[in-house]
Short mmCIF file of C-alpha atoms in Angstrom, two decimals:
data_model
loop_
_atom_site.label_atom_id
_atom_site.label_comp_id
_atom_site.label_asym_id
_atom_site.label_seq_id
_atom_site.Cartn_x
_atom_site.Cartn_y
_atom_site.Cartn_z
CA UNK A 161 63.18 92.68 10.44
CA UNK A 162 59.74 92.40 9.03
CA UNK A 163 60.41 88.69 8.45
CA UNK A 164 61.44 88.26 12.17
CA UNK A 165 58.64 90.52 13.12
CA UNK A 166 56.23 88.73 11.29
CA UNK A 167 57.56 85.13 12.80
CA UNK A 168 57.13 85.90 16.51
CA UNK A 169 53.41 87.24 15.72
CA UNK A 170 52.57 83.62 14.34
CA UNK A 171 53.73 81.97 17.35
CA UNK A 172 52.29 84.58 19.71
CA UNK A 173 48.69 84.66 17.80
CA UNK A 174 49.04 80.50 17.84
CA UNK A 175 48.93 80.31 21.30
CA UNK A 176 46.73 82.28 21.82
CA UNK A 177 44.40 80.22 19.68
CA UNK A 178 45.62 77.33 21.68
CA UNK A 179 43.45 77.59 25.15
CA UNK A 180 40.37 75.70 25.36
CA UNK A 181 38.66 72.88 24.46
CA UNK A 182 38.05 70.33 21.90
CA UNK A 183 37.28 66.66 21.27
CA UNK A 184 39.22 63.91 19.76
CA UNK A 185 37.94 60.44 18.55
CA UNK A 186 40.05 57.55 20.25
CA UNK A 187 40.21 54.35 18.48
CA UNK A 188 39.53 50.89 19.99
CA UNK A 189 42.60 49.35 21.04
CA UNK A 190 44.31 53.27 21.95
CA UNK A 191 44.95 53.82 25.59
CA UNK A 192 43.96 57.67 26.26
CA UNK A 193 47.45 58.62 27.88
CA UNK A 194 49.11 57.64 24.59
CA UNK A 195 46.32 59.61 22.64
CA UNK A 196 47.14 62.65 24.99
CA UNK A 197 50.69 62.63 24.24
CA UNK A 198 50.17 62.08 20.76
CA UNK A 199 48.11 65.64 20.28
CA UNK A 200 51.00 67.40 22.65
CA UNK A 201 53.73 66.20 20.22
CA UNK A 202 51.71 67.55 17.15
CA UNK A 203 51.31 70.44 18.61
CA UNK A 204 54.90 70.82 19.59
CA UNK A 205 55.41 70.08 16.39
CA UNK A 206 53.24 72.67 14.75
CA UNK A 207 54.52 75.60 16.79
CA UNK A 208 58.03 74.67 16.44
CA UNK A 209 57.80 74.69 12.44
CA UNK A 210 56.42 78.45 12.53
CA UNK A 211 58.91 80.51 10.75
CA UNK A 212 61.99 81.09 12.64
CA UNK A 213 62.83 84.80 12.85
CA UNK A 214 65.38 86.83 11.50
CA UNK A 215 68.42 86.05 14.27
CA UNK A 216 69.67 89.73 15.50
CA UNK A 217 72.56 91.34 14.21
CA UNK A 218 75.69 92.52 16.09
CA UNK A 219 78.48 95.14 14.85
CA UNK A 220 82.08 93.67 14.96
CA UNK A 221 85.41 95.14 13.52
CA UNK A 222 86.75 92.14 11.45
CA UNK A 223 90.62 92.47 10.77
CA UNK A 224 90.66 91.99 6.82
CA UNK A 225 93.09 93.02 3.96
CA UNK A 226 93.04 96.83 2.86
CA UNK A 227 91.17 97.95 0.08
CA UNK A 228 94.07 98.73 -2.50
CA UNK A 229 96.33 96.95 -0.59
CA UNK A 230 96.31 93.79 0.01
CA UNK A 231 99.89 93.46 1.91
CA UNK A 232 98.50 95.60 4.39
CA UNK A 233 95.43 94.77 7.25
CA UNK A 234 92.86 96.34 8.85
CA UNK A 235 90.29 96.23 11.14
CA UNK A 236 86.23 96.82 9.28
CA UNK A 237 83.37 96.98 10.77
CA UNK A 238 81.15 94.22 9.74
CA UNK A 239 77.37 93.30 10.73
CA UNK A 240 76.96 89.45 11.67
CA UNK A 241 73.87 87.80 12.78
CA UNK A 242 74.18 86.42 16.46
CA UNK A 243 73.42 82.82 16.58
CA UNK A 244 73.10 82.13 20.60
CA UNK A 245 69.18 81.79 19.97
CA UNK A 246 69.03 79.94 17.01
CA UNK A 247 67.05 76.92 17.00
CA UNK A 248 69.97 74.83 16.06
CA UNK A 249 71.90 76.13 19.18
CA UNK A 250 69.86 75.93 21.77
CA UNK A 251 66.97 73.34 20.59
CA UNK A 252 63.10 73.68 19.87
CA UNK A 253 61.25 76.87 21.37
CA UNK A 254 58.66 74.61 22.91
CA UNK A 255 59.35 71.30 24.45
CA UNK A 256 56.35 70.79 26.52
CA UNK A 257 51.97 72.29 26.16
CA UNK A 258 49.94 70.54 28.80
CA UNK A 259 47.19 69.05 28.00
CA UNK A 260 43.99 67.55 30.30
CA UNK A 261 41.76 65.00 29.83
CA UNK A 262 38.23 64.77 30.43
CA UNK A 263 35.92 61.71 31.16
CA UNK A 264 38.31 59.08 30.08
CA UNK A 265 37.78 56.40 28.16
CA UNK A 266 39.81 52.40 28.82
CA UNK A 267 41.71 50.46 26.26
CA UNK A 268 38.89 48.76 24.53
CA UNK A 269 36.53 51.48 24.14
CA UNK A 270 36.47 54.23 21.94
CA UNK A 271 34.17 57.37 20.51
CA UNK A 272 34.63 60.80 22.20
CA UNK A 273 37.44 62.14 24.30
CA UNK A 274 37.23 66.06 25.48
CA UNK A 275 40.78 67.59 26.07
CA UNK A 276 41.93 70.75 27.80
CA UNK A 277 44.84 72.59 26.37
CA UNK A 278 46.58 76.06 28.23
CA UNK A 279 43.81 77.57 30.27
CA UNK A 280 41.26 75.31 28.56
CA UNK A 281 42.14 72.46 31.44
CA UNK A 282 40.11 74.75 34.09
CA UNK A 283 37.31 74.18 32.03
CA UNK A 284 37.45 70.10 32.55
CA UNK A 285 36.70 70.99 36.09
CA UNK A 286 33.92 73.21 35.52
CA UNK A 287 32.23 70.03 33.14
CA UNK A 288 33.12 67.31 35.74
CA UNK A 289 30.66 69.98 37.90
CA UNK A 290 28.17 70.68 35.90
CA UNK A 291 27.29 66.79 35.90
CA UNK A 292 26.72 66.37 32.61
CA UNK A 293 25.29 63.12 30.89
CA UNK A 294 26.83 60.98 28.15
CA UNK A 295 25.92 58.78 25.20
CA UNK A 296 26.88 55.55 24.67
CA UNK A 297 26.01 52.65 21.78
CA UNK A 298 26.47 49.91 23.76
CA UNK A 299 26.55 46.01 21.76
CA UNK A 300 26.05 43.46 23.22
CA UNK A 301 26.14 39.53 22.48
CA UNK A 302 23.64 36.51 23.69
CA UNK A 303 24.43 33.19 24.83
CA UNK A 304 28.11 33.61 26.46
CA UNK A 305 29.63 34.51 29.77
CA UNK A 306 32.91 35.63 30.07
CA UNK A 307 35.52 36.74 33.28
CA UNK A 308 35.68 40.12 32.46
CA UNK A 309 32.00 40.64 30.69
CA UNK A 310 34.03 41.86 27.27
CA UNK A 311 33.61 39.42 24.15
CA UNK A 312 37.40 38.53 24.66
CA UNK A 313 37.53 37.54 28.29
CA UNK A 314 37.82 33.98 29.25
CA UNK A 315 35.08 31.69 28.27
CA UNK A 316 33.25 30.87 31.44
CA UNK A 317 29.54 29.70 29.97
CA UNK A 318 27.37 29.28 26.86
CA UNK A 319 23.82 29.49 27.15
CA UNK A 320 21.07 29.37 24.57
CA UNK A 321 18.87 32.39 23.51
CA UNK A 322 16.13 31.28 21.23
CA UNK A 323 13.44 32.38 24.07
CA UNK A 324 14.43 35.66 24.17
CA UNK A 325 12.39 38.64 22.20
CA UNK A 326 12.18 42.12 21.48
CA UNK A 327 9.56 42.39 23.61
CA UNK A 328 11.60 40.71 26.45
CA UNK A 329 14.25 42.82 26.08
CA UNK A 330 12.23 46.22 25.63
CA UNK A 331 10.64 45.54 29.01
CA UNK A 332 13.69 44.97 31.08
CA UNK A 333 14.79 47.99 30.17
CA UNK A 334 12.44 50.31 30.59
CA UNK A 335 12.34 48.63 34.20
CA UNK A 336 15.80 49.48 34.52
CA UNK A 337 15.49 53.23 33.12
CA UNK A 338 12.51 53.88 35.97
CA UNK A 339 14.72 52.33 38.52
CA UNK A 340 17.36 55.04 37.76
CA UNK A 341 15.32 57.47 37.38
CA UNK A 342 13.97 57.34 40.99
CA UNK A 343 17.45 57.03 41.72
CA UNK A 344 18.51 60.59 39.96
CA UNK A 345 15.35 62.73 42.06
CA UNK A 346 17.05 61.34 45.23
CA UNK A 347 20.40 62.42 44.00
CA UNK A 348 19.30 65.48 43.06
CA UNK A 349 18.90 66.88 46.63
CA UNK A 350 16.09 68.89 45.12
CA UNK A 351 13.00 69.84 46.66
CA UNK A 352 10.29 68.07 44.75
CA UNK A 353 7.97 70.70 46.21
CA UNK A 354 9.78 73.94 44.81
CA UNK A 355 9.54 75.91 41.13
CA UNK A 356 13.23 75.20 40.17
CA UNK A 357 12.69 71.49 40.78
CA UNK A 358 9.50 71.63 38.16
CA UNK A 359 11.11 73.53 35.65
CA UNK A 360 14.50 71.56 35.69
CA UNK A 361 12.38 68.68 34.99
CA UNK A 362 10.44 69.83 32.52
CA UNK A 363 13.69 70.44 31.00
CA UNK A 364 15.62 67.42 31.65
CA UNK A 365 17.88 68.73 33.53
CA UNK A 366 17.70 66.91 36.83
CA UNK A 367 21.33 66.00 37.91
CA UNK A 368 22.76 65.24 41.24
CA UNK A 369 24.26 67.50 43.34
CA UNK A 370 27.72 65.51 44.29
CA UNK A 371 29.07 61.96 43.34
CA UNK A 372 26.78 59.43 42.91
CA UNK A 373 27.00 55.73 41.60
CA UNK A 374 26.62 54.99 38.25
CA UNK A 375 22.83 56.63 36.91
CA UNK A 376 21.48 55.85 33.57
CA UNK A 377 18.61 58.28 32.98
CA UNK A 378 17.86 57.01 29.23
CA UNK A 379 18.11 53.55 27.69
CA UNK A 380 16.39 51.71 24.70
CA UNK A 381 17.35 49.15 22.23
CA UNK A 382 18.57 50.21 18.79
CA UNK A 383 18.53 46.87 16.84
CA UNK A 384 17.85 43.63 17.95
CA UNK A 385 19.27 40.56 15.60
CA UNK A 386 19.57 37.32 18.09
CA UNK A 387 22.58 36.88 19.13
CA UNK A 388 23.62 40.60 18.47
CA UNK A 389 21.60 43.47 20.25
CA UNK A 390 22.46 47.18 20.25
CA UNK A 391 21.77 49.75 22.95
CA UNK A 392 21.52 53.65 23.17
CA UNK A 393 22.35 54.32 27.01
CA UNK A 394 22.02 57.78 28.24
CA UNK A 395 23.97 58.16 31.52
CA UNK A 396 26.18 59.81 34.29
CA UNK A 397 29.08 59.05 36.64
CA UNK A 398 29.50 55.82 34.72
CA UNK A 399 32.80 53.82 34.06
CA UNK A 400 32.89 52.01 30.63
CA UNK A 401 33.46 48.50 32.76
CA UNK A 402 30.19 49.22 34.54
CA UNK A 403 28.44 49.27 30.95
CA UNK A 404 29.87 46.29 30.14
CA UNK A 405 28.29 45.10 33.59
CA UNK A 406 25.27 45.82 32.79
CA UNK A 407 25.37 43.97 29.64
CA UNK A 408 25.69 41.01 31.60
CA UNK A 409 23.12 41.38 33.98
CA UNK A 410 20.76 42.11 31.25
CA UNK A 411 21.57 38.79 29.99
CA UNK A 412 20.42 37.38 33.23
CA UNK A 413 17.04 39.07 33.74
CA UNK A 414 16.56 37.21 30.14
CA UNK A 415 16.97 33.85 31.35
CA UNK A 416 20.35 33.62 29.61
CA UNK A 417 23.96 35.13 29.39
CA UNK A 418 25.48 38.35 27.37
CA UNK A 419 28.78 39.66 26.92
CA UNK A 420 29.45 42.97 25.35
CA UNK A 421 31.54 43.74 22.43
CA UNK A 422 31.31 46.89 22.00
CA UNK A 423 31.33 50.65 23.74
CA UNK A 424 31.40 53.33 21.87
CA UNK A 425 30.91 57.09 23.63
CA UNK A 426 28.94 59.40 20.86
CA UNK A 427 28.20 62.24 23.09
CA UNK A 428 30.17 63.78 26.01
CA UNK A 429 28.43 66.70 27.51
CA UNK A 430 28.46 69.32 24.52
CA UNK A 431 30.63 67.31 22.07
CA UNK A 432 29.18 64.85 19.99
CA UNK A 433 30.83 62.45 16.93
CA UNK A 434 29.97 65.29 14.89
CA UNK A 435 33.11 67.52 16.82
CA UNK A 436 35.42 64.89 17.39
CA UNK A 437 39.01 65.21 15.22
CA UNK A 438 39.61 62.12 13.84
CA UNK A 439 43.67 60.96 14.16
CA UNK A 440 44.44 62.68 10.43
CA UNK A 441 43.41 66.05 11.69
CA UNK A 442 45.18 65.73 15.09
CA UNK A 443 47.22 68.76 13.97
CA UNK A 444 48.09 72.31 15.27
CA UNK A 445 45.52 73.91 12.92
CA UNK A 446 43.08 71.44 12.73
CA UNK A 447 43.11 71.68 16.98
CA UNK A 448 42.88 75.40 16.87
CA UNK A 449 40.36 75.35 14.89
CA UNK A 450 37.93 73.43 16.58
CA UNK A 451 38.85 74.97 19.74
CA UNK A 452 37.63 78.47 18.51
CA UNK A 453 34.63 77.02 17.00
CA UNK A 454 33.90 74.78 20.25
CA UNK A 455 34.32 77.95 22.47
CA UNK A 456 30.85 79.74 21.83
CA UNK A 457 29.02 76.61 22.69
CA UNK A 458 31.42 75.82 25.54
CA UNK A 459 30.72 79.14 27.45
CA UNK A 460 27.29 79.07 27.04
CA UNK A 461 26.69 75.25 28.59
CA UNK A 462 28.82 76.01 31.20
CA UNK A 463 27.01 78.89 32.14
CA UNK A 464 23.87 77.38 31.67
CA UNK A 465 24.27 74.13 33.85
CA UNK A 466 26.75 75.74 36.46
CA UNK A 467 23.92 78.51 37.87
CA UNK A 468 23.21 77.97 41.42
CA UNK A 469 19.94 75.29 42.44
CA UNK A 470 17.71 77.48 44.16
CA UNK A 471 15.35 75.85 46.66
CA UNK A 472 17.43 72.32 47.23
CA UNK A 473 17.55 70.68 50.30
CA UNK A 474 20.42 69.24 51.89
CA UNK A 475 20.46 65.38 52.65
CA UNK A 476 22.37 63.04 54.19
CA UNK A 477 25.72 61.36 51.59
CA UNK A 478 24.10 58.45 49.68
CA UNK A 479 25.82 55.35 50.85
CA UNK A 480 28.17 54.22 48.05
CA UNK A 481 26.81 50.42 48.55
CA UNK A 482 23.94 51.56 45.83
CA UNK A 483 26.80 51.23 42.65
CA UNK A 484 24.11 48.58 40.48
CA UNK A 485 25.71 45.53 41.63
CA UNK A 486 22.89 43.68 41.08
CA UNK A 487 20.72 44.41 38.25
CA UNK A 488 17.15 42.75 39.84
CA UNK A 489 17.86 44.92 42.85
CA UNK A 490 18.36 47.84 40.97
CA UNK A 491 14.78 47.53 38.85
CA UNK A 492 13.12 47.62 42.17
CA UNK A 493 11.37 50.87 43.69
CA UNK A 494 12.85 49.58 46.87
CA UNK A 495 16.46 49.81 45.68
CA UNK A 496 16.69 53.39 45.93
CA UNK A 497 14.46 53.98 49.26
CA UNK A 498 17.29 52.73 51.69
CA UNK A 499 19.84 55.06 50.85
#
């Protein structure tokens, strides 16, 4: 029985291994359901092709020849192994592991996706709470329009660029980054006056209290090589469709057009690039692993950014008109006063 014994430990101590979270890379071109049920089914996999125990034995009296004479029969008592639970009776031991998903990401982006597995999809919630920001590389492309602001939307206008600079460029968006980040302090519902609100800014770690539109609270240019341009954006409660947006209207403030080809996520929450499983490691082991190495860090930023905000104030629901419709309203001090 050691064999058997030795079998259902595996299974048990791989499941136990298999409750928390970890981050996956998704592809361009990948929807995020498919990616999801991808990882369940190598999971599946993985725990199914543990090593099958030792199937149980049963006593039964066998009716056989006689030892020493063969003419005559008899009934022996024989041990046979009792095959009502083996896998090739009644199927695979696990035919279902749920799995969450956390800040998704659309068909045509790609970068970092944070899953939940067992008792690890609690912990989604508790980073959808804690408001955390997220990293993007956003590229972008002068001198075209399109329908849907993506580089392979319908062709709606071409405009030319030569005007545009650096400088230009730089300018716009640090208007846009102050913009937000009057935006975030109203957010916030923090009183400006207290100690917490001081020392969560001198920290960085100013984040609003409930839903809010889309708020970037970093942004700068990367590399700049008319037509191309490439963007770091820092931000929160964002979809990737609203980055492609603001592509778009940046294009505008510069006196021409810009369509984005590219979003790529680097950094959700406390997973960066540097933790994401690429799709040749989306395997049992290769997801346990990460999930015990992940957990440390997990438990402490949750615990860090979930502590009660002493000395807030409560204010009235922001209107959800404020979403950055408009990019020249949104650079304004007055854009964020009226809500």
């Amino acid at each position: 029985m050691r064999r058997g014994v030795r079998g259902a430990w595996a299974v048990v101590m791989g499941l136990a291994r298999l409750n928390g979270l970890f981050a996956a890379y998704k592809p361009p071109g990948l929807k995020w359901l498919h990616l999801r049920d991808t990882v369940e089914q190598q999971l599946l996999k993985g725990l199914n092709a543990a090593e099958p125990s030792v199937p149980e034995q049963r006593v039964r009296f066998l009716l056989g020849p006689m030892e020493g004479n063969e003419e005559e029969l008899a009934l022996t008592a024989t041990s046979v192994p009792t095959l009502t639970k083996h896998r090739l009776v009644c199927g695979p031991a696990f035919t279902s592991r749920k799995i969450g998903v956390g800040h998704r990401l659309d068909i045509q982006s790609s970068g970092v996706l944070v899953l939940g597995v067992g008792r690890g999809r609690r912990l989604l919630t508790d980073m959808y709470d804690a408001h955390l920001t997220k990293d993007y590389t956003v590229r972008g492309l002068l001198g075209k329009a399109t329908d849907d602001f993506h580089e392979d939307g319908r062709l709606v206008e071409k405009t030319t660029y030569d005007h545009v600079t650096r400088e230009k460029l730089d300018r716009i968006l640090a208007v846009i980054q102050g913009s937000h980040q009057k935006a975030l302090v109203m957010y916030s519902n923090l009183d400006l006056q207290s100690q917490e609100a001081y020392e969560m800014a001198t920290r960085g770690v100013i984040r609003p209290m409930n839903k809010s539109p889309m708020l970037i609270t970093g942004i700068r240019c990367l590399h700049f090589a008319p037509p191309e341009f490439l963007l770091e954006v820092q931000c929160m409660h964002e979809t990737q469709q609203q980055l492609r947006k603001l592509v778009h209207e940046i294009g505008l403030e510069l006196k021409t057009t810009a369509v984005c080809s590219q979003v790529r996520r680097t950094r959700d929450g406390f997973f960066t690039l540097d933790d994401a499983l690429l799709r040749t490691h989306w395997d049992l082991h290769s997801i346990q692993d990460a999930i015990q190495a992940a957990a440390p860090r997990v438990a402490a930023e949750l615990e860090k950014n979930l502590k009660p905000r002493l000395g807030t104030q409560e204010l009235p629901s922001p209107s959800p008109s404020w979403n950055s419709e408009g990019l020249s309203s949104a650079m304004g001090a007055g854009s964020c006063a009226g809500h």
